[in-house]
Tab-separated table of C-alpha atoms in Angstrom:
chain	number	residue	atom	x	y	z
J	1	UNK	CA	0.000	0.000	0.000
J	2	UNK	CA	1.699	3.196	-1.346
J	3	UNK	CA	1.958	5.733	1.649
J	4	UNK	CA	0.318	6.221	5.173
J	5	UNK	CA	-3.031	4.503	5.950
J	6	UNK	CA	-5.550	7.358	6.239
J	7	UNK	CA	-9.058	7.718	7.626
J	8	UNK	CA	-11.536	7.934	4.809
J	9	UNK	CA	-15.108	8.767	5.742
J	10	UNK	CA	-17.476	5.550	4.139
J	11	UNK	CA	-19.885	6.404	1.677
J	12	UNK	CA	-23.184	5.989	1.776
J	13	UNK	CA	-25.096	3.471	4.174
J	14	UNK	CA	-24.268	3.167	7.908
J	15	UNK	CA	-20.790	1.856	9.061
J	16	UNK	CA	-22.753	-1.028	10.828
J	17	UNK	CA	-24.353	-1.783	7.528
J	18	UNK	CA	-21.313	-1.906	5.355
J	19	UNK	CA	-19.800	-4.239	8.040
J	20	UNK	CA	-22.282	-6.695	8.362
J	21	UNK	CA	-21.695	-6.929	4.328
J	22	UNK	CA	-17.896	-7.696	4.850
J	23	UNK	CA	-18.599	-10.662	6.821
J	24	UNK	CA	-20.786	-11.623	4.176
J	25	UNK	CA	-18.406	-10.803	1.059
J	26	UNK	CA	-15.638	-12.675	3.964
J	27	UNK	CA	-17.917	-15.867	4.007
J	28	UNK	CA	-18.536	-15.194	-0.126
J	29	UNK	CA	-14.705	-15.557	-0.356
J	30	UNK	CA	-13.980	-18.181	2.224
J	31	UNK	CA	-16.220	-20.458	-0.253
J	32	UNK	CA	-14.965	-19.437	-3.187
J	33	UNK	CA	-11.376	-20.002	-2.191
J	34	UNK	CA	-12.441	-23.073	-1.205
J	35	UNK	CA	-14.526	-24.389	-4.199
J	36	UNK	CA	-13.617	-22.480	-6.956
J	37	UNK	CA	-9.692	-22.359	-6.043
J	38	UNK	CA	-7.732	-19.255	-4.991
J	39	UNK	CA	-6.572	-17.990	-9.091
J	40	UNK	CA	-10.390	-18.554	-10.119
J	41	UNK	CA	-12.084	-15.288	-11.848
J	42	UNK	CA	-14.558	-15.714	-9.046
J	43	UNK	CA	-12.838	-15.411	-6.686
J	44	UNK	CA	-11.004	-12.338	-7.799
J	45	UNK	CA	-14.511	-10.691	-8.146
J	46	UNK	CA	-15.020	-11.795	-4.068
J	47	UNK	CA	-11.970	-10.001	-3.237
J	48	UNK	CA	-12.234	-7.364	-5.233
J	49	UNK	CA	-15.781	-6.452	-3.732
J	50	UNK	CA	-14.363	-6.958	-0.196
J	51	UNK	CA	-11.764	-4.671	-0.887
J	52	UNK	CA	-14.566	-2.044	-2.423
J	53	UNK	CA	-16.394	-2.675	1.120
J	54	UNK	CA	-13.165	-1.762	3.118
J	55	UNK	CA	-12.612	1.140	1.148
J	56	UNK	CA	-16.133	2.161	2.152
J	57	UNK	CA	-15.027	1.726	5.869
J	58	UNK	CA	-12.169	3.721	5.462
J	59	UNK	CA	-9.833	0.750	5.890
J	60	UNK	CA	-7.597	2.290	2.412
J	61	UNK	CA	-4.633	-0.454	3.147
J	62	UNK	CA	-6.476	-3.370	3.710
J	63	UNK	CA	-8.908	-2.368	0.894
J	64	UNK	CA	-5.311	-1.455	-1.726
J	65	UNK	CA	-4.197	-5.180	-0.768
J	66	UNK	CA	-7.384	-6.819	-1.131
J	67	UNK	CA	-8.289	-4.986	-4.950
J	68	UNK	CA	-4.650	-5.354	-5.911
J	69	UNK	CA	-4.916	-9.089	-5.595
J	70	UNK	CA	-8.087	-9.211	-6.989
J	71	UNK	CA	-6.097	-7.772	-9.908
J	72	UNK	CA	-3.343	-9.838	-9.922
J	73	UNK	CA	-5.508	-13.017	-10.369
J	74	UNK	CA	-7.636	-11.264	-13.301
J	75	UNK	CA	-4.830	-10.287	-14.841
J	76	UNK	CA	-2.960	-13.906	-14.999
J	77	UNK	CA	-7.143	-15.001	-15.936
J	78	UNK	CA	-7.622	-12.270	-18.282
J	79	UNK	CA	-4.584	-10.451	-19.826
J	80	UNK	CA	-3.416	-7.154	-18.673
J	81	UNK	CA	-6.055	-5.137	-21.118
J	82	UNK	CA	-8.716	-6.615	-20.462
J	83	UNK	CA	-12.044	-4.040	-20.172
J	84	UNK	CA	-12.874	-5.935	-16.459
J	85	UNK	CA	-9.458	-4.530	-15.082
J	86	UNK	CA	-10.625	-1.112	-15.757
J	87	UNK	CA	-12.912	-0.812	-12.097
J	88	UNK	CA	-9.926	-2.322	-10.257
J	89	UNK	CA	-7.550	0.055	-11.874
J	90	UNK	CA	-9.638	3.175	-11.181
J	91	UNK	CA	-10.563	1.690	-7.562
J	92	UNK	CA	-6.609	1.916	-7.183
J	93	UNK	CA	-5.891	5.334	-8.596
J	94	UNK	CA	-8.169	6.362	-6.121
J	95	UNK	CA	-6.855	5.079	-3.007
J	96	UNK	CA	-3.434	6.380	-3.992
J	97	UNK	CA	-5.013	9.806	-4.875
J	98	UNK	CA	-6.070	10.041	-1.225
J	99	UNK	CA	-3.203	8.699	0.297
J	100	UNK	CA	-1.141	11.658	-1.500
J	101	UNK	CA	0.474	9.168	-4.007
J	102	UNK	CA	-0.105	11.330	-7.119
J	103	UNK	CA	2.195	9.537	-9.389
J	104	UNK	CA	0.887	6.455	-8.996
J	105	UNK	CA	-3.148	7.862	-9.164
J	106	UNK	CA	-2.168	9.352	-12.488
J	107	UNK	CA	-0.639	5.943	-14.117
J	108	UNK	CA	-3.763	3.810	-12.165
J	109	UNK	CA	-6.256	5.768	-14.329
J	110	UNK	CA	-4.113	5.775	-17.196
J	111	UNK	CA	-4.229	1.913	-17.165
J	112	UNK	CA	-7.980	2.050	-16.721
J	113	UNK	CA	-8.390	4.187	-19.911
J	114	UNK	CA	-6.388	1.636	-21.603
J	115	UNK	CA	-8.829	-1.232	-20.915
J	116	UNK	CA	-11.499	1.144	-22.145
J	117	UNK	CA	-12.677	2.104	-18.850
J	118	UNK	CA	-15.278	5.052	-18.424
J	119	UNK	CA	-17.295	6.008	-15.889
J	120	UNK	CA	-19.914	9.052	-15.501
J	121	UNK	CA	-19.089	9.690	-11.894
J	122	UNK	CA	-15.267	9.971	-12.267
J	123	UNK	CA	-15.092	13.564	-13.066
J	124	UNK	CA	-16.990	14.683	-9.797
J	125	UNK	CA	-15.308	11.910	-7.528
J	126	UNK	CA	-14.199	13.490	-4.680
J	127	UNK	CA	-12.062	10.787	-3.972
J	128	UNK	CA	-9.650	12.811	-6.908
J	129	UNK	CA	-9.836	16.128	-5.642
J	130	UNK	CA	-5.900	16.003	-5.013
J	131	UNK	CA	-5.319	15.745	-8.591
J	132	UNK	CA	-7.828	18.033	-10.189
J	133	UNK	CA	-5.917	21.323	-11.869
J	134	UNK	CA	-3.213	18.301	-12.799
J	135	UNK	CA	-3.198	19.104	-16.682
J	136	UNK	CA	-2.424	15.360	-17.059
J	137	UNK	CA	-5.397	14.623	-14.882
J	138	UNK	CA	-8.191	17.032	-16.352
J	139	UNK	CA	-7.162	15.749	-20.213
J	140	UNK	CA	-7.889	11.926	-18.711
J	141	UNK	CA	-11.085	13.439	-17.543
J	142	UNK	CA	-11.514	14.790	-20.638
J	143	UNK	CA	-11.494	12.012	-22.046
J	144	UNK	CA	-13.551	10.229	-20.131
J	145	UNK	CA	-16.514	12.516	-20.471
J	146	UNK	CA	-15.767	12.473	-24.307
J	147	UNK	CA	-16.023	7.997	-23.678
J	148	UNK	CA	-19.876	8.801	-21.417
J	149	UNK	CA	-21.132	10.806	-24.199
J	150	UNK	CA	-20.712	8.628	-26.737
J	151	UNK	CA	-21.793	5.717	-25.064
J	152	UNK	CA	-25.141	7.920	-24.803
């Protein structure tokens, strides 16, 4: 996990909400380990949403390790540009945008454009606010506002 673990306020429904869905996307995982193996698509898509459910708490390090893995396993499963990566990718760049890592947000979003990514919430994200005025950052934007458009 690229820099310090911060506090990130969850999103959405209560805190005790979003963890009684961990131990259910836990159990989800602990199954599909189990059955499916632990390189299975499946069970990338398990970790991947437990990560998105720590992120939600706030836990930023244990969600980074948790949706990097998930990535590792689609990628071996998938290829590297595969359009599926694209969520994981973004998920990423924005963890490391509010952990200060700007670098690293910029390249994470540039790899999710690659796969074709595009999302119509991106450009408002507050979770990017560190990097908007980046002339880098606002042309990805750019870009991905020109992708929502045309997929209008």
């Amino acid at each position: 996990m690229p820099g310090a673990p911060i506090e990130h306020r969850p999103r959405s429904c209560s805190v005790t909400t979003r963890r009684r869905r961990r131990t259910v996307r836990q159990r989800s995982l602990s199954i599909r380990e189990k059955h499916l193996g632990p390189e299975h698509l499946e069970t990338a898509v398990a970790l991947e949403g437990l990560g998105y459910h720590e992120y939600a708490l706030g836990n930023l390090t244990a969600a980074y390790e948790l949706i990097e893995h998930s990535l590792e396993i689609q990628i071996r499963v998938l290829g590297d540009r595969a359009r599926r990566l694209g969520k994981a990718y973004y998920n990423l760049a924005c963890i490391n945008a509010l952990t200060g890592n700007r670098r690293a947000a910029l390249d994470g979003l540039q790899l999710a454009l690659d796969t074709g990514w595009s999302w119509y919430g991106a450009d408002a994200d507050s979770d990017l606010d560190s990097l908007r005025g980046d002339p880098e950052f606002e042309a990805m934007m750019e870009e991905v506002r020109r992708r929502v458009e045309a997929a209008r």
